[in-house]
CSV table of C-alpha atoms and ligand atoms in Angstrom, one decimal:
chain,number,residue,atom,x,y,z
A,1,MET,CA,0.0,0.0,0.0
A,2,ALA,CA,1.1,3.5,-0.4
A,3,LEU,CA,0.4,6.8,1.2
A,4,PHE,CA,2.5,9.8,1.0
A,5,SER,CA,3.5,13.1,3.0
A,6,LEU,CA,2.2,16.3,2.0
A,7,ARG,CA,5.0,18.2,3.4
A,8,CYS,CA,6.9,18.7,0.2
A,9,PHE,CA,6.1,19.4,-3.6
A,10,THR,CA,6.0,22.9,-3.0
A,11,GLN,CA,8.2,24.3,-5.8
A,12,THR,CA,5.9,26.6,-8.0
A,13,SER,CA,7.4,25.2,-11.2
A,14,ARG,CA,6.4,21.7,-10.4
A,15,TRP,CA,2.9,22.8,-9.2
A,16,PHE,CA,2.3,24.5,-12.4
A,17,ARG,CA,3.2,21.4,-14.4
A,18,PHE,CA,1.0,19.3,-12.2
A,19,SER,CA,-1.9,21.7,-12.7
A,20,ARG,CA,-1.9,20.9,-16.5
A,21,VAL,CA,-3.2,17.3,-16.1
A,22,PRO,CA,-4.5,16.3,-19.5
A,23,ALA,CA,-8.1,17.0,-20.5
A,24,LEU,CA,-10.4,14.1,-19.6
A,25,LYS,CA,-13.0,12.7,-21.9
A,26,PHE,CA,-16.2,13.8,-20.1
A,27,HIS,CA,-19.6,13.3,-21.8
A,28,LYS,CA,-20.8,16.3,-23.8
A,29,SER,CA,-23.7,17.8,-22.1
A,30,SER,CA,-23.3,18.2,-18.2
A,31,MET,CA,-21.4,16.9,-15.4
A,32,MET,CA,-23.5,16.7,-12.1
A,33,GLY,CA,-24.5,20.4,-12.2
A,34,ALA,CA,-21.5,22.0,-13.9
A,35,THR,CA,-21.4,22.1,-17.7
A,36,VAL,CA,-18.5,21.0,-19.8
A,37,GLU,CA,-17.8,24.5,-20.6
A,38,GLN,CA,-17.8,25.6,-17.0
A,39,PHE,CA,-15.4,22.7,-16.3
A,40,GLU,CA,-13.1,23.7,-19.1
A,41,GLU,CA,-13.1,27.2,-17.7
A,42,ALA,CA,-12.3,26.3,-14.2
A,43,LYS,CA,-9.4,24.1,-15.6
A,44,ASN,CA,-7.9,26.9,-17.6
A,45,LYS,CA,-8.3,29.3,-14.5
A,46,MET,CA,-6.4,26.6,-12.3
A,47,SER,CA,-3.2,27.0,-14.2
A,48,THR,CA,-3.3,30.7,-13.7
A,49,LEU,CA,-3.3,30.5,-9.9
A,50,LYS,CA,-0.3,32.6,-8.5
A,51,ASN,CA,-0.2,30.8,-5.2
A,52,ASP,CA,0.5,27.1,-4.4
A,53,PRO,CA,-2.7,25.9,-3.0
A,54,GLY,CA,-0.9,23.4,-0.9
A,55,ASN,CA,-0.4,19.7,-1.2
A,56,GLU,CA,-3.7,18.5,0.2
A,57,VAL,CA,-5.7,20.8,-2.2
A,58,LYS,CA,-3.6,19.6,-5.1
A,59,LEU,CA,-4.3,16.0,-4.3
A,60,LYS,CA,-8.0,16.7,-4.1
A,61,ILE,CA,-7.9,18.3,-7.5
A,62,TYR,CA,-6.2,15.2,-8.9
A,63,ALA,CA,-8.8,13.0,-7.3
A,64,LEU,CA,-11.5,15.2,-9.0
A,65,PHE,CA,-9.9,14.8,-12.3
A,66,LYS,CA,-10.1,11.0,-11.8
A,67,GLN,CA,-13.9,11.0,-11.7
A,68,GLU,CA,-13.7,9.0,-14.8
A,69,GLU,CA,-13.0,6.0,-12.8
A,70,ALA,CA,-16.8,5.9,-11.8
A,71,ARG,CA,-17.2,5.0,-15.4
A,72,GLN,CA,-14.8,2.3,-15.1
A,73,GLN,CA,-16.5,1.0,-12.2
A,74,TYR,CA,-19.9,1.1,-14.0
A,75,CYS,CA,-18.3,-0.9,-16.9
A,76,ASN,CA,-16.9,-3.4,-14.4
A,77,LEU,CA,-20.3,-3.8,-12.6
A,78,ILE,CA,-22.1,-4.4,-16.1
A,79,GLY,CA,-19.2,-6.7,-17.0
A,80,SER,CA,-19.9,-8.9,-13.9
A,81,LEU,CA,-23.6,-8.9,-14.4
A,82,LEU,CA,-23.1,-10.1,-18.0
A,83,ALA,CA,-20.6,-12.8,-16.8
A,84,LYS,CA,-23.4,-13.8,-14.4
A,85,GLU,CA,-25.7,-14.5,-17.3
A,86,GLY,CA,-23.1,-16.6,-19.0
A,87,GLY,CA,-21.0,-14.0,-20.8
A,88,SER,CA,-17.1,-13.7,-20.2
A,89,PRO,CA,-15.5,-10.4,-19.5
A,90,ALA,CA,-11.9,-11.9,-19.8
A,91,GLN,CA,-11.6,-14.4,-22.7
A,92,GLU,CA,-8.2,-15.6,-21.6
A,93,VAL,CA,-9.6,-17.1,-18.2
A,94,SER,CA,-12.4,-18.9,-20.1
A,95,ALA,CA,-10.9,-22.2,-18.8
A,96,GLN,CA,-12.2,-21.0,-15.2
A,97,PRO,CA,-15.5,-21.8,-13.9
A,98,ALA,CA,-18.2,-19.2,-14.9
A,99,ALA,CA,-19.2,-16.7,-12.3
A,100,SER,CA,-22.1,-18.3,-10.4
A,101,SER,CA,-22.9,-15.2,-8.2
A,102,ASN,CA,-21.5,-11.8,-7.7
A,103,THR,CA,-22.6,-9.3,-5.2
A,104,TYR,CA,-19.2,-7.5,-5.5
A,105,THR,CA,-18.3,-4.5,-7.6
A,106,THR,CA,-14.6,-4.8,-8.0
A,107,LEU,CA,-14.4,-8.7,-8.0
A,108,LEU,CA,-15.7,-11.6,-9.6
A,109,VAL,CA,-16.4,-14.3,-7.1
A,110,SER,CA,-17.8,-17.6,-8.0
A,111,THR,CA,-18.1,-20.9,-6.3
A,112,GLN,CA,-18.1,-24.1,-8.4
A,113,ASP,CA,-16.8,-27.7,-8.0
A,114,ASN,CA,-15.9,-26.9,-4.4
A,115,ILE,CA,-13.7,-24.0,-5.5
A,116,THR,CA,-14.3,-20.4,-4.6
A,117,THR,CA,-12.6,-18.2,-7.3
A,118,ILE,CA,-11.9,-14.6,-6.4
A,119,GLN,CA,-11.0,-12.7,-9.6
A,120,LEU,CA,-9.7,-9.2,-9.3
A,121,ASN,CA,-11.7,-7.3,-11.8
A,122,ARG,CA,-10.2,-4.0,-12.8
A,123,PRO,CA,-8.5,-4.9,-16.0
A,124,ALA,CA,-8.2,-1.4,-17.3
A,125,LYS,CA,-6.2,-0.5,-14.3
A,126,LYS,CA,-4.2,-3.7,-14.1
A,127,ASN,CA,-6.3,-4.8,-11.2
A,128,ALA,CA,-4.8,-2.3,-8.8
A,129,ILE,CA,-6.3,-2.7,-5.4
A,130,THR,CA,-8.7,0.1,-4.3
A,131,THR,CA,-9.7,0.7,-0.7
A,132,GLU,CA,-13.2,-0.7,-1.7
A,133,MET,CA,-11.4,-3.8,-3.3
A,134,TYR,CA,-9.5,-4.5,-0.1
A,135,GLU,CA,-12.8,-4.5,1.9
A,136,GLU,CA,-14.4,-6.8,-0.7
A,137,ILE,CA,-11.5,-9.2,-0.6
A,138,ILE,CA,-11.9,-9.4,3.1
A,139,ASP,CA,-15.6,-10.2,2.9
A,140,ALA,CA,-14.9,-12.8,0.0
A,141,LEU,CA,-12.3,-14.6,2.1
A,142,GLN,CA,-14.7,-14.5,5.2
A,143,GLN,CA,-17.5,-16.1,2.9
A,144,ALA,CA,-15.1,-18.8,1.5
A,145,ALA,CA,-14.0,-19.6,5.1
A,146,GLU,CA,-17.6,-20.1,6.2
A,147,ASP,CA,-19.0,-21.8,3.2
A,148,THR,CA,-18.8,-25.5,4.1
A,149,SER,CA,-18.9,-26.6,0.5
A,150,VAL,CA,-15.7,-24.7,-0.3
A,151,VAL,CA,-12.5,-26.8,-0.2
A,152,LEU,CA,-10.2,-24.6,-2.2
A,153,THR,CA,-9.9,-20.8,-2.6
A,154,VAL,CA,-8.3,-19.3,-5.7
A,155,PHE,CA,-7.1,-15.9,-6.5
A,156,THR,CA,-6.6,-14.6,-10.1
A,157,GLY,CA,-6.7,-11.5,-12.1
A,158,ALA,CA,-9.0,-10.4,-15.1
A,159,GLY,CA,-7.1,-9.3,-18.2
A,160,ASP,CA,-3.4,-9.2,-18.8
A,161,PHE,CA,-2.3,-8.6,-15.4
A,162,TYR,CA,-2.6,-10.5,-12.1
A,163,CYS,CA,-2.5,-7.4,-10.1
A,164,SER,CA,-0.4,-4.0,-10.1
A,165,GLY,CA,-0.6,-3.8,-6.3
A,166,ASN,CA,-2.0,-1.0,-4.2
A,167,ASP,CA,-4.0,1.7,-6.2
A,168,LEU,CA,-1.8,4.7,-5.7
A,169,SER,CA,-4.8,7.0,-6.3
A,170,ASN,CA,-6.3,5.6,-3.0
A,171,PHE,CA,-4.1,8.5,-1.4
A,172,THR,CA,-5.5,11.3,-3.4
A,173,LYS,CA,-8.7,10.9,-1.2
A,174,ILE,CA,-7.6,12.9,1.8
A,175,PRO,CA,-10.0,13.0,4.7
A,176,GLU,CA,-10.8,16.2,6.7
A,177,GLY,CA,-8.2,14.8,9.4
A,178,GLY,CA,-5.4,15.2,6.7
A,179,VAL,CA,-2.6,12.8,5.9
A,180,GLU,CA,-2.1,11.5,9.5
A,181,GLN,CA,-5.7,10.3,9.5
A,182,MET,CA,-5.3,8.9,6.1
A,183,ALA,CA,-2.2,6.9,7.2
A,184,LYS,CA,-4.1,5.6,10.3
A,185,ALA,CA,-7.1,4.5,8.2
A,186,GLY,CA,-4.9,2.9,5.6
A,187,GLY,CA,-2.8,1.1,8.2
A,188,GLU,CA,-6.0,-0.4,9.8
A,189,LEU,CA,-7.2,-1.5,6.6
A,190,LEU,CA,-3.9,-3.1,5.8
A,191,ARG,CA,-3.7,-4.8,9.1
A,192,ARG,CA,-7.2,-6.4,8.6
A,193,TYR,CA,-6.5,-7.3,5.0
A,194,VAL,CA,-3.2,-9.2,6.0
A,195,LYS,CA,-4.9,-10.8,9.0
A,196,ALA,CA,-7.6,-12.2,6.7
A,197,TYR,CA,-4.9,-14.2,4.9
A,198,ILE,CA,-3.0,-15.3,8.2
A,199,ASP,CA,-6.3,-16.7,9.7
A,200,PHE,CA,-7.7,-18.2,6.6
A,201,PRO,CA,-8.3,-21.8,7.4
A,202,LYS,CA,-8.3,-23.6,4.1
A,203,PRO,CA,-5.9,-24.0,1.3
A,204,LEU,CA,-5.3,-20.7,-0.7
A,205,VAL,CA,-4.1,-20.9,-4.2
A,206,ALA,CA,-2.9,-18.1,-6.5
A,207,VAL,CA,-3.3,-18.5,-10.3
A,208,VAL,CA,-0.8,-15.8,-11.3
A,209,ASN,CA,-2.1,-15.2,-15.1
A,210,GLY,CA,0.4,-12.1,-15.6
A,211,PRO,CA,2.6,-9.6,-13.9
A,212,ALA,CA,2.2,-9.0,-10.4
A,213,VAL,CA,3.3,-6.0,-8.3
A,214,GLY,CA,3.5,-4.9,-4.6
A,215,ILE,CA,1.2,-6.4,-2.0
A,216,SER,CA,-0.2,-9.0,-4.7
A,217,VAL,CA,3.5,-10.4,-4.5
A,218,THR,CA,4.3,-10.0,-0.8
A,219,ILE,CA,1.1,-11.8,0.3
A,220,LEU,CA,2.0,-14.9,-1.7
A,221,GLY,CA,4.1,-16.0,1.1
A,222,MET,CA,1.0,-17.0,2.8
A,223,PHE,CA,-0.5,-19.0,-0.1
A,224,ASP,CA,-0.2,-22.7,-0.2
A,225,LEU,CA,0.2,-23.2,-3.9
A,226,VAL,CA,1.2,-20.5,-6.4
A,227,TYR,CA,0.8,-21.4,-10.1
A,228,ALA,CA,2.1,-19.0,-12.6
A,229,ALA,CA,1.9,-18.6,-16.3
A,230,GLU,CA,5.3,-18.1,-18.0
A,231,CYS,CA,4.5,-14.4,-18.7
A,232,ALA,CA,4.1,-13.7,-15.0
A,233,THR,CA,6.6,-11.4,-13.3
A,234,PHE,CA,7.1,-10.7,-9.6
A,235,HIS,CA,8.0,-7.1,-8.5
A,236,THR,CA,7.9,-5.5,-5.2
A,237,PRO,CA,9.3,-1.9,-5.7
A,238,PHE,CA,9.0,-0.8,-2.1
A,239,SER,CA,12.3,1.3,-1.8
A,240,GLN,CA,11.5,2.8,-5.1
A,241,LEU,CA,8.2,4.1,-3.7
A,242,GLY,CA,9.8,5.1,-0.3
A,243,GLN,CA,8.0,2.5,1.4
A,244,SER,CA,8.7,-0.8,3.2
A,245,PRO,CA,7.5,-4.3,2.8
A,246,GLU,CA,4.1,-5.7,3.9
A,247,GLY,CA,2.0,-9.0,3.7
A,248,CYS,CA,4.4,-10.5,6.3
A,249,SER,CA,7.0,-10.7,3.6
A,250,SER,CA,9.7,-9.3,5.8
A,251,TYR,CA,9.3,-12.7,7.6
A,252,THR,CA,8.1,-15.1,5.0
A,253,TYR,CA,10.4,-14.1,2.1
A,254,PRO,CA,13.9,-14.6,4.0
A,255,ARG,CA,12.4,-18.1,5.1
A,256,ILE,CA,11.3,-19.1,1.7
A,257,MET,CA,14.3,-17.9,-0.4
A,258,GLY,CA,17.0,-16.9,2.0
A,259,ALA,CA,17.9,-13.4,3.3
A,260,SER,CA,20.0,-12.4,0.5
A,261,LYS,CA,17.5,-13.1,-2.3
A,262,ALA,CA,14.8,-11.6,-0.1
A,263,CYS,CA,16.8,-8.5,0.1
A,264,GLU,CA,17.3,-8.3,-3.5
A,265,MET,CA,13.6,-8.3,-4.0
A,266,LEU,CA,12.3,-6.3,-1.1
A,267,LEU,CA,15.1,-3.6,-0.8
A,268,PHE,CA,16.5,-3.4,-4.3
A,269,ASN,CA,13.3,-3.9,-6.4
A,270,LYS,CA,14.6,-6.9,-8.3
A,271,LYS,CA,11.8,-7.9,-10.6
A,272,LEU,CA,11.6,-11.8,-11.1
A,273,THR,CA,10.4,-13.7,-14.0
A,274,ALA,CA,8.1,-16.7,-13.2
A,275,VAL,CA,10.9,-19.2,-13.7
A,276,GLN,CA,13.2,-17.4,-11.4
A,277,ALA,CA,10.3,-17.2,-8.7
A,278,CYS,CA,9.9,-20.8,-9.0
A,279,GLU,CA,13.5,-21.5,-8.5
A,280,LEU,CA,13.5,-19.4,-5.3
A,281,GLY,CA,10.5,-21.3,-4.1
A,282,LEU,CA,8.0,-18.4,-4.1
A,283,VAL,CA,6.2,-20.0,-7.0
A,284,THR,CA,5.3,-23.8,-7.0
A,285,GLU,CA,5.1,-24.3,-10.8
A,286,VAL,CA,5.3,-22.6,-14.0
A,287,PHE,CA,3.1,-23.4,-17.1
A,288,PRO,CA,3.4,-22.4,-20.6
A,289,ASP,CA,1.1,-19.4,-21.4
A,290,SER,CA,-0.8,-21.4,-24.0
A,291,SER,CA,-1.8,-24.4,-21.7
A,292,PHE,CA,-1.8,-22.4,-18.3
A,293,GLN,CA,-5.5,-22.1,-17.6
A,294,SER,CA,-6.6,-25.4,-18.9
A,295,GLU,CA,-3.7,-27.3,-17.0
A,296,VAL,CA,-4.1,-25.3,-13.8
A,297,TRP,CA,-7.8,-25.7,-13.6
A,298,ARG,CA,-7.7,-29.5,-14.5
A,299,ARG,CA,-5.4,-29.8,-11.5
A,300,LEU,CA,-7.6,-27.6,-9.2
A,301,ARG,CA,-10.7,-29.4,-9.9
A,302,SER,CA,-9.0,-32.7,-9.0
A,303,TYR,CA,-7.4,-31.4,-5.8
A,304,ALA,CA,-10.9,-30.0,-4.7
A,305,LYS,CA,-12.2,-33.7,-4.6
A,306,LEU,CA,-9.8,-34.5,-1.7
A,307,PRO,CA,-11.4,-35.0,1.7
A,308,PRO,CA,-12.0,-31.3,2.8
A,309,ASN,CA,-11.4,-31.6,6.6
A,310,SER,CA,-8.2,-33.4,5.9
A,311,LEU,CA,-6.9,-30.7,3.7
A,312,ALA,CA,-8.0,-27.8,6.0
A,313,LEU,CA,-6.5,-29.4,9.2
A,314,SER,CA,-3.3,-30.2,7.5
A,315,LYS,CA,-2.9,-26.6,6.2
A,316,GLN,CA,-3.7,-25.5,9.6
A,317,LEU,CA,-1.1,-27.7,11.2
A,318,ILE,CA,1.6,-26.3,8.6
A,319,ARG,CA,0.7,-22.7,9.3
A,320,SER,CA,-0.1,-22.6,13.0
A,321,VAL,CA,3.4,-22.7,14.2
A,322,ASP,CA,3.8,-19.3,12.7
A,323,LYS,CA,0.4,-17.7,13.4
A,324,ASP,CA,1.3,-15.7,16.4
A,325,ARG,CA,4.6,-14.6,14.9
A,326,LEU,CA,2.8,-13.6,11.5
A,327,HIS,CA,0.5,-11.4,13.5
A,328,ALA,CA,3.1,-9.7,15.2
A,329,VAL,CA,5.1,-9.2,11.9
A,330,ASN,CA,1.9,-7.7,10.4
A,331,ASP,CA,1.6,-5.3,13.3
A,332,ALA,CA,5.3,-4.3,13.0
A,333,GLU,CA,5.0,-3.8,9.2
A,334,VAL,CA,2.0,-1.8,9.5
A,335,GLU,CA,3.5,0.5,12.0
A,336,ARG,CA,6.4,1.0,9.8
A,337,LEU,CA,4.5,1.7,6.8
A,338,MET,CA,2.2,4.4,8.5
A,339,GLU,CA,5.3,6.3,9.2
A,340,ARG,CA,6.7,5.9,5.6
A,341,TRP,CA,3.3,7.1,4.2
A,342,MET,CA,4.0,10.5,6.0
A,343,SER,CA,7.6,10.6,4.6
A,344,ASP,CA,8.9,13.0,2.0
A,345,GLU,CA,10.4,10.0,0.2
A,346,CYS,CA,7.1,8.3,-0.3
A,347,PHE,CA,5.2,11.4,-1.1
A,348,ASN,CA,7.8,12.2,-3.9
A,349,ALA,CA,7.7,8.9,-5.2
A,350,VAL,CA,3.9,8.7,-5.5
A,351,MET,CA,3.8,12.1,-7.0
A,352,SER,CA,6.4,11.1,-9.6
A,353,PHE,CA,4.0,8.3,-10.7
A,354,PHE,CA,1.1,10.6,-11.2
A,355,GLN,CA,3.3,13.1,-13.0
A,356,ALA,CA,4.4,10.5,-15.3
A,357,LYS,CA,0.9,9.4,-15.8
A,358,ALA,CA,-0.2,13.0,-16.7
A,359,LYS,CA,2.7,12.8,-19.3
A,360,LEU,CA,4.2,16.1,-18.1
B,401,LIG,N1,-2.3,2.5,-9.0
B,401,LIG,C1,-3.1,3.3,-9.7
B,401,LIG,N2,-3.2,3.2,-11.0
B,401,LIG,C2,-2.6,2.2,-11.5
B,401,LIG,C3,-1.8,1.2,-11.0
B,401,LIG,C4,-1.6,1.5,-9.4
B,401,LIG,N3,-0.9,0.6,-8.9
B,401,LIG,N4,-1.3,0.4,-11.7
B,401,LIG,C5,-1.7,0.8,-12.9
B,401,LIG,N5,-2.6,1.8,-12.9
B,401,LIG,C6,-3.4,2.4,-13.8
B,401,LIG,C7,-2.5,3.5,-14.7
B,401,LIG,O1,-2.3,4.6,-14.0
B,401,LIG,C8,-3.2,3.6,-16.0
B,401,LIG,O2,-4.3,4.3,-15.8
B,401,LIG,P1,-4.8,5.3,-16.9
B,401,LIG,O3,-5.2,4.4,-18.1
B,401,LIG,O4,-5.9,6.2,-16.4
B,401,LIG,O5,-3.5,6.2,-17.4
B,401,LIG,C9,-3.8,2.1,-16.3
B,401,LIG,O6,-3.7,1.5,-14.9
B,401,LIG,C10,-2.9,1.2,-17.0
B,401,LIG,O7,-1.6,1.2,-16.5
B,401,LIG,P2,-0.3,1.6,-17.6
B,401,LIG,O8,0.6,2.1,-16.7
B,401,LIG,O9,-0.8,2.4,-18.7
B,401,LIG,O10,0.0,0.1,-18.1
B,401,LIG,P3,1.5,-0.3,-18.3
B,401,LIG,O11,1.4,-1.8,-18.8
B,401,LIG,O12,2.3,0.5,-19.1
B,401,LIG,O13,2.2,-0.5,-16.7
B,401,LIG,C11,2.4,-1.0,-14.5
B,401,LIG,C12,1.7,-1.3,-15.9
B,401,LIG,C13,1.6,-1.8,-13.5
B,401,LIG,C14,3.8,-1.6,-14.8
B,401,LIG,C15,2.4,0.6,-14.2
B,401,LIG,O14,1.0,1.0,-14.2
B,401,LIG,C16,2.9,0.8,-12.8
B,401,LIG,O15,4.1,0.7,-12.5
B,401,LIG,N6,1.9,0.9,-11.8
B,401,LIG,C17,2.3,1.2,-10.5
B,401,LIG,C18,2.7,-0.1,-9.8
B,401,LIG,C19,3.0,0.1,-8.4
B,401,LIG,O16,3.8,0.9,-8.0
B,401,LIG,N7,2.2,-0.4,-7.4
B,401,LIG,C20,2.4,-0.3,-6.1
B,401,LIG,C21,3.4,-1.2,-5.6
B,401,LIG,S1,3.7,-0.9,-3.7
């Protein structure tokens, strides 16, 4: 996850460049009370401001520019409704079970053949995880844990990415209490999110269909099987973003791959291919892209026929030794991240991402 400090970014020249975010494609007539013309006028006036309005205001402005995301969410929702009626929003995952029920807006969740599939469903944003999505994943995990028909729980992504990690625009939505309140709320959400994985009582499987970034990679240390397509990559660019590891990776990674390889990933942002990640033990097995879906789902369907109690109890035996330790690691990682999110290093890195996206 990423947050950022609002203490810097004060040079006028940089503010001027940031204020010239590209025009967005709003519908012709009106936008919730303001006409397109009024919007254009306000946008032009913004770049004539003489005084820097401050970082919090600038981030709010950025968030307003991003209202187009509401349309994306609308598309995702319609896509999920169509999928429910038998259509498929992501052709490349057609070997998966069709969604049988979906009350989520950012996920496609289905249960079939004793397998609950949680598919991240924001392909246009490379499945970046929004605040709403974190909450929905926690709910979906809870539902899978409680449903006695569910033997395996599988994560995958819609489209060409598995997941691009935390949605960095989560942090343009600054509450009244400012960045400290945002860091606190973000920290609490992260703590609950990771806790949901630590406490999950049944086998968890990742079907990594493409590149994976950030928290979608760190959390893999708590999965019981990680199947990857050859095209998948694994990247945790924390220091690049002025941040620090989460998802208990500061504990699981050194245990899985040894301290020096873990540091190469978690400190020095080394991106691994699927084959490299498999050699290090983070990935269970790599499959050719062409046969990935059919081969993986064939296997999972057969695994899901194994005796459910035996599977769940065996998983709990393997994981219980570390459970208290993992909760402590999660707490420590969250504390460190809340500090990081308020640092200048982090703020600068996240603003750089937005500036690059605004093609300045
Ligand atoms: N947060 C917010 N938006 C994201 C995102 C993220 N983590 N990852 C992707 N997006 C958005 C992009 O801004 C872009 O939005 P736009 O169409 O409105 O411009 C859209 O998703 C498509 O991404 P794009 O960058 O055009 O695709 P790409 O294939 O060139 O690059 C990534 C994909 C994931 C490599 C690149 O988007 C990226 O580096 N994202 C940030 C990843 C990250 O740092 N995550 C946090 C780790 S702690």
